[in-house]
């Protein structure tokens, strides 16, 4: 038998009966005192004990299942839980939950517990709030999508405008390059034309100078003499000439088998001059000689001017260097030239040697 012993606080605790003295001890509702506090022994019913803990777990489960996510965005409100007469029936027993009557419990609005407790307006408020939040989220998403679409379209328009400007600038550069190239080509052509014109003017001036000198009796071309006159009053028969056939040359072109004169090749129309002072004794057509002028000098020497294109003097007296006709290609010829013959006593002599004997450089 256990003895009584003082507790740490000095309170006597009755002895606990043992099985030997009392037999098996089985406390009942009448033999066990009600203990107030956090733990209470509930009457078993149907083999299952229920307590306030079961209610707490159920409330937590209901809150978690019904609206924890919604409760996080909404402020907590105090809910007063009134005493319900049929609460023991709801719990499945006659026990009393600790703090069930008149206890204020903080619970998120719109939870399943509040709905099961019959709190009016909570379910409707929760649904309306969720609908408003969803509509606001959808509206923000649509606005963001529209903003992004507008940004994409704006960027596309800017890119298209930039591409168009670049293409226009490139085309303008190409046109400018083509215009510059054409202008450069035109400038080169103009410069070339100007140079050719200058050369032509220079050649024309030189030809005019040569013609003027020829008219005066001077020569500057191949085979030209030193002047129209030499000491003793003699002059070369023409100017700007080239000697082609000499006296005594043989060939089938001459009827006598050999050349009887000296050929001065020159352009048609070149002036023909009297080699010395004398008298024109004959002027006209003479067969193979073509148009011919015969000039008899003061010493009796005859000078024949053959193949003339025209005759300026057909009779009368002339002085040395005076123009009496023009070079041509009449008669038996192969080209324009002056055939000059010198005859003494009716026989031909070498014109080149005769002219040089008069102090002329042929």
JSON list of C-alpha atoms in Angstrom, two decimals, residues 197-333:
[
{"chain": "A", "resi": 197, "resn": "UNK", "atom": "CA", "xyz": [40.41, 72.13, -132.97]},
{"chain": "A", "resi": 198, "resn": "UNK", "atom": "CA", "xyz": [43.58, 73.81, -131.74]},
{"chain": "A", "resi": 199, "resn": "UNK", "atom": "CA", "xyz": [45.66, 71.40, -133.80]},
{"chain": "A", "resi": 200, "resn": "UNK", "atom": "CA", "xyz": [43.45, 72.01, -136.82]},
{"chain": "A", "resi": 201, "resn": "UNK", "atom": "CA", "xyz": [43.70, 75.78, -136.34]},
{"chain": "A", "resi": 202, "resn": "UNK", "atom": "CA", "xyz": [47.45, 75.47, -136.01]},
{"chain": "A", "resi": 203, "resn": "UNK", "atom": "CA", "xyz": [47.69, 73.37, -139.16]},
{"chain": "A", "resi": 204, "resn": "UNK", "atom": "CA", "xyz": [45.42, 75.79, -141.02]},
{"chain": "A", "resi": 205, "resn": "UNK", "atom": "CA", "xyz": [47.54, 78.71, -139.87]},
{"chain": "A", "resi": 206, "resn": "UNK", "atom": "CA", "xyz": [50.71, 76.95, -140.95]},
{"chain": "A", "resi": 207, "resn": "UNK", "atom": "CA", "xyz": [49.13, 76.13, -144.33]},
{"chain": "A", "resi": 208, "resn": "UNK", "atom": "CA", "xyz": [48.06, 79.74, -144.72]},
{"chain": "A", "resi": 209, "resn": "UNK", "atom": "CA", "xyz": [51.55, 80.92, -143.88]},
{"chain": "A", "resi": 210, "resn": "UNK", "atom": "CA", "xyz": [53.02, 78.46, -146.37]},
{"chain": "A", "resi": 211, "resn": "UNK", "atom": "CA", "xyz": [50.58, 79.58, -149.02]},
{"chain": "A", "resi": 212, "resn": "UNK", "atom": "CA", "xyz": [51.42, 83.20, -148.35]},
{"chain": "A", "resi": 213, "resn": "UNK", "atom": "CA", "xyz": [55.12, 82.48, -148.65]},
{"chain": "A", "resi": 214, "resn": "UNK", "atom": "CA", "xyz": [54.46, 80.51, -151.79]},
{"chain": "A", "resi": 215, "resn": "UNK", "atom": "CA", "xyz": [52.54, 83.41, -153.25]},
{"chain": "A", "resi": 216, "resn": "UNK", "atom": "CA", "xyz": [55.49, 85.62, -152.48]},
{"chain": "A", "resi": 217, "resn": "UNK", "atom": "CA", "xyz": [57.84, 83.14, -154.19]},
{"chain": "A", "resi": 218, "resn": "UNK", "atom": "CA", "xyz": [59.36, 81.61, -151.06]},
{"chain": "A", "resi": 219, "resn": "UNK", "atom": "CA", "xyz": [59.41, 77.89, -150.29]},
{"chain": "A", "resi": 220, "resn": "UNK", "atom": "CA", "xyz": [59.50, 75.93, -147.09]},
{"chain": "A", "resi": 221, "resn": "UNK", "atom": "CA", "xyz": [58.42, 72.45, -148.21]},
{"chain": "A", "resi": 222, "resn": "UNK", "atom": "CA", "xyz": [60.57, 69.55, -149.32]},
{"chain": "A", "resi": 223, "resn": "UNK", "atom": "CA", "xyz": [62.83, 70.54, -152.22]},
{"chain": "A", "resi": 224, "resn": "UNK", "atom": "CA", "xyz": [61.97, 74.20, -151.86]},
{"chain": "A", "resi": 225, "resn": "UNK", "atom": "CA", "xyz": [64.59, 76.70, -152.82]},
{"chain": "A", "resi": 226, "resn": "UNK", "atom": "CA", "xyz": [66.09, 79.42, -150.68]},
{"chain": "A", "resi": 227, "resn": "UNK", "atom": "CA", "xyz": [63.78, 82.04, -152.18]},
{"chain": "A", "resi": 228, "resn": "UNK", "atom": "CA", "xyz": [61.82, 83.15, -155.16]},
{"chain": "A", "resi": 229, "resn": "UNK", "atom": "CA", "xyz": [64.73, 85.05, -156.51]},
{"chain": "A", "resi": 230, "resn": "UNK", "atom": "CA", "xyz": [68.44, 84.61, -156.50]},
{"chain": "A", "resi": 231, "resn": "UNK", "atom": "CA", "xyz": [71.31, 86.79, -157.50]},
{"chain": "A", "resi": 232, "resn": "UNK", "atom": "CA", "xyz": [71.15, 87.47, -161.20]},
{"chain": "A", "resi": 233, "resn": "UNK", "atom": "CA", "xyz": [67.33, 87.75, -161.26]},
{"chain": "A", "resi": 234, "resn": "UNK", "atom": "CA", "xyz": [66.29, 84.01, -161.36]},
{"chain": "A", "resi": 235, "resn": "UNK", "atom": "CA", "xyz": [63.60, 82.24, -159.41]},
{"chain": "A", "resi": 236, "resn": "UNK", "atom": "CA", "xyz": [62.43, 78.69, -158.72]},
{"chain": "A", "resi": 237, "resn": "UNK", "atom": "CA", "xyz": [59.44, 77.66, -160.86]},
{"chain": "A", "resi": 238, "resn": "UNK", "atom": "CA", "xyz": [57.21, 76.67, -157.90]},
{"chain": "A", "resi": 239, "resn": "UNK", "atom": "CA", "xyz": [57.14, 76.10, -154.13]},
{"chain": "A", "resi": 240, "resn": "UNK", "atom": "CA", "xyz": [56.18, 73.35, -151.68]},
{"chain": "A", "resi": 241, "resn": "UNK", "atom": "CA", "xyz": [57.19, 70.65, -154.10]},
{"chain": "A", "resi": 242, "resn": "UNK", "atom": "CA", "xyz": [58.90, 67.29, -154.22]},
{"chain": "A", "resi": 243, "resn": "UNK", "atom": "CA", "xyz": [61.17, 66.17, -157.03]},
{"chain": "A", "resi": 244, "resn": "UNK", "atom": "CA", "xyz": [59.86, 62.86, -158.41]},
{"chain": "A", "resi": 245, "resn": "UNK", "atom": "CA", "xyz": [61.45, 62.30, -161.84]},
{"chain": "A", "resi": 246, "resn": "UNK", "atom": "CA", "xyz": [64.76, 63.64, -163.05]},
{"chain": "A", "resi": 247, "resn": "UNK", "atom": "CA", "xyz": [66.13, 64.39, -166.47]},
{"chain": "A", "resi": 248, "resn": "UNK", "atom": "CA", "xyz": [67.22, 61.27, -168.41]},
{"chain": "A", "resi": 249, "resn": "UNK", "atom": "CA", "xyz": [65.14, 58.76, -166.45]},
{"chain": "A", "resi": 250, "resn": "UNK", "atom": "CA", "xyz": [64.08, 55.93, -168.75]},
{"chain": "A", "resi": 251, "resn": "UNK", "atom": "CA", "xyz": [60.74, 54.19, -168.93]},
{"chain": "A", "resi": 252, "resn": "UNK", "atom": "CA", "xyz": [57.69, 53.42, -171.00]},
{"chain": "A", "resi": 253, "resn": "UNK", "atom": "CA", "xyz": [55.86, 56.43, -169.61]},
{"chain": "A", "resi": 254, "resn": "UNK", "atom": "CA", "xyz": [57.76, 58.74, -171.94]},
{"chain": "A", "resi": 255, "resn": "UNK", "atom": "CA", "xyz": [57.38, 58.59, -175.69]},
{"chain": "A", "resi": 256, "resn": "UNK", "atom": "CA", "xyz": [61.07, 59.14, -176.35]},
{"chain": "A", "resi": 257, "resn": "UNK", "atom": "CA", "xyz": [62.02, 56.33, -173.99]},
{"chain": "A", "resi": 258, "resn": "UNK", "atom": "CA", "xyz": [63.60, 58.67, -171.49]},
{"chain": "A", "resi": 259, "resn": "UNK", "atom": "CA", "xyz": [62.53, 61.67, -169.38]},
{"chain": "A", "resi": 260, "resn": "UNK", "atom": "CA", "xyz": [63.26, 65.03, -171.00]},
{"chain": "A", "resi": 261, "resn": "UNK", "atom": "CA", "xyz": [62.57, 67.29, -168.05]},
{"chain": "A", "resi": 262, "resn": "UNK", "atom": "CA", "xyz": [62.37, 67.66, -164.24]},
{"chain": "A", "resi": 263, "resn": "UNK", "atom": "CA", "xyz": [59.10, 66.90, -162.35]},
{"chain": "A", "resi": 264, "resn": "UNK", "atom": "CA", "xyz": [58.02, 69.05, -159.41]},
{"chain": "A", "resi": 265, "resn": "UNK", "atom": "CA", "xyz": [55.17, 67.19, -157.62]},
{"chain": "A", "resi": 266, "resn": "UNK", "atom": "CA", "xyz": [52.86, 69.67, -155.87]},
{"chain": "A", "resi": 267, "resn": "UNK", "atom": "CA", "xyz": [49.16, 70.03, -155.09]},
{"chain": "A", "resi": 268, "resn": "UNK", "atom": "CA", "xyz": [46.88, 71.12, -157.88]},
{"chain": "A", "resi": 269, "resn": "UNK", "atom": "CA", "xyz": [46.59, 74.90, -157.92]},
{"chain": "A", "resi": 270, "resn": "UNK", "atom": "CA", "xyz": [50.08, 75.60, -156.59]},
{"chain": "A", "resi": 271, "resn": "UNK", "atom": "CA", "xyz": [51.39, 78.79, -158.29]},
{"chain": "A", "resi": 272, "resn": "UNK", "atom": "CA", "xyz": [53.84, 78.40, -161.19]},
{"chain": "A", "resi": 273, "resn": "UNK", "atom": "CA", "xyz": [56.35, 81.26, -161.61]},
{"chain": "A", "resi": 274, "resn": "UNK", "atom": "CA", "xyz": [58.64, 82.56, -164.31]},
{"chain": "A", "resi": 275, "resn": "UNK", "atom": "CA", "xyz": [62.22, 81.45, -163.62]},
{"chain": "A", "resi": 276, "resn": "UNK", "atom": "CA", "xyz": [63.55, 84.61, -165.28]},
{"chain": "A", "resi": 277, "resn": "UNK", "atom": "CA", "xyz": [62.51, 87.71, -167.16]},
{"chain": "A", "resi": 278, "resn": "UNK", "atom": "CA", "xyz": [61.25, 87.03, -170.69]},
{"chain": "A", "resi": 279, "resn": "UNK", "atom": "CA", "xyz": [58.32, 86.76, -173.07]},
{"chain": "A", "resi": 280, "resn": "UNK", "atom": "CA", "xyz": [55.53, 84.22, -173.29]},
{"chain": "A", "resi": 281, "resn": "UNK", "atom": "CA", "xyz": [55.69, 82.84, -176.80]},
{"chain": "A", "resi": 282, "resn": "UNK", "atom": "CA", "xyz": [53.11, 80.03, -176.54]},
{"chain": "A", "resi": 283, "resn": "UNK", "atom": "CA", "xyz": [50.24, 79.10, -174.20]},
{"chain": "A", "resi": 284, "resn": "UNK", "atom": "CA", "xyz": [47.58, 76.36, -174.76]},
{"chain": "A", "resi": 285, "resn": "UNK", "atom": "CA", "xyz": [46.85, 72.65, -175.12]},
{"chain": "A", "resi": 286, "resn": "UNK", "atom": "CA", "xyz": [49.79, 70.52, -176.28]},
{"chain": "A", "resi": 287, "resn": "UNK", "atom": "CA", "xyz": [48.74, 66.86, -176.43]},
{"chain": "A", "resi": 288, "resn": "UNK", "atom": "CA", "xyz": [50.68, 64.68, -173.99]},
{"chain": "A", "resi": 289, "resn": "UNK", "atom": "CA", "xyz": [52.00, 67.84, -172.28]},
{"chain": "A", "resi": 290, "resn": "UNK", "atom": "CA", "xyz": [48.48, 69.01, -171.49]},
{"chain": "A", "resi": 291, "resn": "UNK", "atom": "CA", "xyz": [48.20, 72.73, -170.96]},
{"chain": "A", "resi": 292, "resn": "UNK", "atom": "CA", "xyz": [51.63, 74.24, -171.67]},
{"chain": "A", "resi": 293, "resn": "UNK", "atom": "CA", "xyz": [53.29, 77.69, -171.48]},
{"chain": "A", "resi": 294, "resn": "UNK", "atom": "CA", "xyz": [56.56, 78.42, -173.33]},
{"chain": "A", "resi": 295, "resn": "UNK", "atom": "CA", "xyz": [58.65, 81.22, -171.82]},
{"chain": "A", "resi": 296, "resn": "UNK", "atom": "CA", "xyz": [61.57, 82.56, -173.86]},
{"chain": "A", "resi": 297, "resn": "UNK", "atom": "CA", "xyz": [64.23, 84.24, -171.73]},
{"chain": "A", "resi": 298, "resn": "UNK", "atom": "CA", "xyz": [66.27, 87.22, -172.83]},
{"chain": "A", "resi": 299, "resn": "UNK", "atom": "CA", "xyz": [69.26, 84.99, -173.74]},
{"chain": "A", "resi": 300, "resn": "UNK", "atom": "CA", "xyz": [67.07, 82.87, -176.06]},
{"chain": "A", "resi": 301, "resn": "UNK", "atom": "CA", "xyz": [66.66, 79.89, -173.67]},
{"chain": "A", "resi": 302, "resn": "UNK", "atom": "CA", "xyz": [63.16, 78.34, -173.73]},
{"chain": "A", "resi": 303, "resn": "UNK", "atom": "CA", "xyz": [61.49, 77.09, -170.54]},
{"chain": "A", "resi": 304, "resn": "UNK", "atom": "CA", "xyz": [58.46, 74.83, -170.95]},
{"chain": "A", "resi": 305, "resn": "UNK", "atom": "CA", "xyz": [55.77, 74.66, -168.17]},
{"chain": "A", "resi": 306, "resn": "UNK", "atom": "CA", "xyz": [53.63, 71.54, -168.79]},
{"chain": "A", "resi": 307, "resn": "UNK", "atom": "CA", "xyz": [50.52, 69.73, -167.34]},
{"chain": "A", "resi": 308, "resn": "UNK", "atom": "CA", "xyz": [49.10, 73.02, -165.99]},
{"chain": "A", "resi": 309, "resn": "UNK", "atom": "CA", "xyz": [45.62, 73.20, -164.53]},
{"chain": "A", "resi": 310, "resn": "UNK", "atom": "CA", "xyz": [45.27, 76.84, -165.54]},
{"chain": "A", "resi": 311, "resn": "UNK", "atom": "CA", "xyz": [47.22, 79.59, -167.30]},
{"chain": "A", "resi": 312, "resn": "UNK", "atom": "CA", "xyz": [47.41, 83.11, -165.86]},
{"chain": "A", "resi": 313, "resn": "UNK", "atom": "CA", "xyz": [49.54, 84.67, -168.63]},
{"chain": "A", "resi": 314, "resn": "UNK", "atom": "CA", "xyz": [49.22, 83.59, -172.23]},
{"chain": "A", "resi": 315, "resn": "UNK", "atom": "CA", "xyz": [51.31, 86.33, -173.88]},
{"chain": "A", "resi": 316, "resn": "UNK", "atom": "CA", "xyz": [53.47, 89.29, -173.20]},
{"chain": "A", "resi": 317, "resn": "UNK", "atom": "CA", "xyz": [56.50, 90.00, -171.13]},
{"chain": "A", "resi": 318, "resn": "UNK", "atom": "CA", "xyz": [56.92, 88.77, -167.54]},
{"chain": "A", "resi": 319, "resn": "UNK", "atom": "CA", "xyz": [59.50, 89.23, -164.84]},
{"chain": "A", "resi": 320, "resn": "UNK", "atom": "CA", "xyz": [61.34, 86.64, -162.75]},
{"chain": "A", "resi": 321, "resn": "UNK", "atom": "CA", "xyz": [59.11, 85.23, -159.97]},
{"chain": "A", "resi": 322, "resn": "UNK", "atom": "CA", "xyz": [55.85, 86.36, -161.60]},
{"chain": "A", "resi": 323, "resn": "UNK", "atom": "CA", "xyz": [52.99, 83.81, -161.47]},
{"chain": "A", "resi": 324, "resn": "UNK", "atom": "CA", "xyz": [52.06, 82.60, -164.93]},
{"chain": "A", "resi": 325, "resn": "UNK", "atom": "CA", "xyz": [49.92, 79.51, -164.18]},
{"chain": "A", "resi": 326, "resn": "UNK", "atom": "CA", "xyz": [48.90, 76.74, -161.72]},
{"chain": "A", "resi": 327, "resn": "UNK", "atom": "CA", "xyz": [50.10, 73.19, -161.16]},
{"chain": "A", "resi": 328, "resn": "UNK", "atom": "CA", "xyz": [47.73, 70.55, -162.58]},
{"chain": "A", "resi": 329, "resn": "UNK", "atom": "CA", "xyz": [47.44, 67.02, -163.97]},
{"chain": "A", "resi": 330, "resn": "UNK", "atom": "CA", "xyz": [46.48, 67.51, -167.59]},
{"chain": "A", "resi": 331, "resn": "UNK", "atom": "CA", "xyz": [47.88, 65.43, -170.47]},
{"chain": "A", "resi": 332, "resn": "UNK", "atom": "CA", "xyz": [49.77, 62.18, -170.02]},
{"chain": "A", "resi": 333, "resn": "UNK", "atom": "CA", "xyz": [50.31, 62.16, -166.27]}
]
